[in-house]
Each structure stands twice: as structure tokens, then as C-alpha cells.
Amino acid sequence: MLIVALDPPTGLDAFKWISTRLRLLEGIVSGFKIGLPALLRLGIDRVREIVKTYSSKDLLLIADLKLADVGFVMKLSAEVISYAGFNAIIAHSFIGVEGALEVLAQRCRELGLRLITVVSMTHPAASKMFDPILEQLINIAKEVGSWGIVVPATRPNVIRRARQLVGSEIKILAPGVGAQGATPGEAICSGADYEIVGRSITYSEDPYRAALQILSEQRERVARCRG
Ligand code: XMP
């Protein structure tokens, strides 16, 4: 269960860079995540040209905006993201329910967008800022009916705790595999549904081979931990 993060390096043709990787990898991965660097460089209409080609396929197409604004602004962002052909959007749990995520969640339901909320992160400060309030952030994710939550692959103990708290209904997406140090399959063994990998695949000379390698390591690790 692999999601590829497409963050094009500065100085290259972002449209071509993303299109090439989508074409190469669409048959072997569960989905793609596109974030602010690409959206800011290309603008929503050019991103739409790329994403629309894949909208009818059985792929997760995630817009990683990590939204954290008042409800009506996040609602407007969700409308733009839906127009571009994405089927999922990421927002922060910490912004809270009333006047914020409840408004976004309602618009996501109307648009058929999956709402994914961030409850912890991979960077060092996250253990200080997010983890003491993990349970509260997860309760917010549950209250607004999040389809999924983002939890760091780099801290398997946080994934295990998150899985205990969300039960089996909510998907766990875990970034941090590869470039940030977590090994393939480790997060899934701890309770994640998907691992998100960016640079180890997309910046490789041969992204297709790199993805196959990660998938194979993931499968081996999961087979071992599930006995
Ligand atoms: P790399 O190249 O490090 O890319 O494999 C990782 C991708 O995942 C995103 N990322 C995160 N997103 N919480 C998130 O919601 C996190 O803790 C986190 N860490 C990394 C990052 O934006 C990149 O696209």
C-alpha cells in the first residue's frame, strides 16, 4: 500500500516531471500526493490537466494543502481541489471542529472528497507539539468523520497508539519512509494502511525500479510481521 509524494525539484519543468512519474507509476501504486510546491508553480488549471487524466482510475489523488484556516476559507479551497480532479484533501486536526473542520468536512462530503487530517508529523518538533495532544487530535478527526489521518512512519509507537485510538474504521497514512529514515513496511506493521514515499522514488534515476524495490521490501516486512 504505497502512495507516492510528488514534490518536483526547483528548476525542472514541474508539469513534465509530475506527468512522467504518474505515467510510470500509476499501475503499481495505490495513489499520489501533490502538495504546495507543485500547486504554486503550476497553478490549479495546469495541475487539473495532469490530475484529470487519472480521476477515473482507482487511485487515491491527494491534495496535500495541510489546511488550517477558518471553515469558509477551507471550504473554498476544497472546491478548487475538487475542480482539479483530486479525490482527497489534507487538513490539520489542530484547527478544531466548530467553525473550522465541521465546515470543511461537510463540503468534502458534498463534493465526494475524502478528508484526511494530520494528527502528528515526522519532523523533530512534532513529538513536542503534537504527541502530548494526540488523543485530542484523533478525537477531532473522528468527530468530523475523517476518512484518514496522517501519522509519522518515523515513530512507530505513535502509529500503534493512533491505531488503538481510531479502531479499524479510519485509514492511517504514514509519511517518512525512505528519505526521512523509516524502512518500508515498518509503519504498516505498526498499524498503518498506507506508506507515503517521496524522494526515494521520485528523485531516483529510475523511479519505476525504485518503487518496485520499495513495494517488494514492504511486502517482505509485512509478511514477516504478520507471520
Ligand atoms: P519524502 O520525500 O520525505 O516525502 O519521502 C514525504 C512527503 O510526505 C509529506 N510529509 C508529511 N506530511 N505529515 C504530513 O502530513 C508529516 O509528518 C509529513 N512528513 C512528510 C511531505 O510533504 C512530502 O510530500
CSV table of C-alpha atoms and ligand atoms in Angstrom, one decimal, residues 5-7 33 64 66 90 118 120-123 150-152 175-180 196-200 202, ligand 1:
chain,number,residue,atom,x,y,z
A,5,ALA,CA,4.5,12.1,-2.9
A,6,LEU,CA,5.2,14.3,-6.0
A,7,ASP,CA,7.3,17.3,-5.0
A,33,LYS,CA,0.0,13.1,-3.2
A,64,ASP,CA,-1.7,18.0,0.4
A,66,LYS,CA,-2.4,20.8,5.2
A,90,ILE,CA,-5.3,17.0,3.8
A,118,VAL,CA,-2.9,15.5,10.3
A,120,SER,CA,1.2,14.1,14.1
A,121,MET,CA,4.2,14.8,11.9
A,122,THR,CA,7.7,13.5,11.1
A,123,HIS,CA,9.9,16.5,12.0
A,150,VAL,CA,-1.6,11.3,8.9
A,151,VAL,CA,0.8,9.7,11.4
A,152,PRO,CA,4.6,9.6,11.1
A,175,PRO,CA,4.9,9.6,5.5
A,176,GLY,CA,8.6,9.4,6.3
A,177,VAL,CA,9.6,6.2,4.6
A,178,GLY,CA,13.0,6.3,2.8
A,179,ALA,CA,14.5,9.8,2.7
A,180,GLN,CA,13.3,10.6,6.3
A,196,ILE,CA,3.8,7.7,1.7
A,197,VAL,CA,7.2,7.8,-0.1
A,198,GLY,CA,8.5,10.8,-2.0
A,199,ARG,CA,12.2,11.4,-2.8
A,200,SER,CA,13.4,7.8,-2.5
A,202,THR,CA,10.7,10.3,-7.4
B,1,XMP,P1,9.8,12.3,1.3
B,1,XMP,O1,10.5,12.8,0.1
B,1,XMP,O2,10.3,12.8,2.6
B,1,XMP,O3,8.3,13.0,1.2
B,1,XMP,O4,9.6,10.8,1.3
B,1,XMP,C1,7.4,12.9,2.2
B,1,XMP,C2,6.1,13.6,1.8
B,1,XMP,O5,5.2,13.5,2.9
B,1,XMP,C3,5.0,14.8,3.4
B,1,XMP,N1,5.2,14.7,4.8
B,1,XMP,C4,4.3,14.8,5.7
B,1,XMP,N2,3.0,15.1,5.6
B,1,XMP,N3,2.8,14.9,7.9
B,1,XMP,C5,2.3,15.1,6.7
B,1,XMP,O6,1.1,15.4,6.6
B,1,XMP,C6,4.1,14.6,8.1
B,1,XMP,O7,4.6,14.4,9.2
B,1,XMP,C7,4.9,14.6,6.9
B,1,XMP,N4,6.2,14.4,6.7
B,1,XMP,C8,6.4,14.4,5.4
B,1,XMP,C9,5.9,15.8,2.7
B,1,XMP,O8,5.1,17.0,2.5
B,1,XMP,C10,6.3,15.1,1.5
B,1,XMP,O9,5.4,15.4,0.4
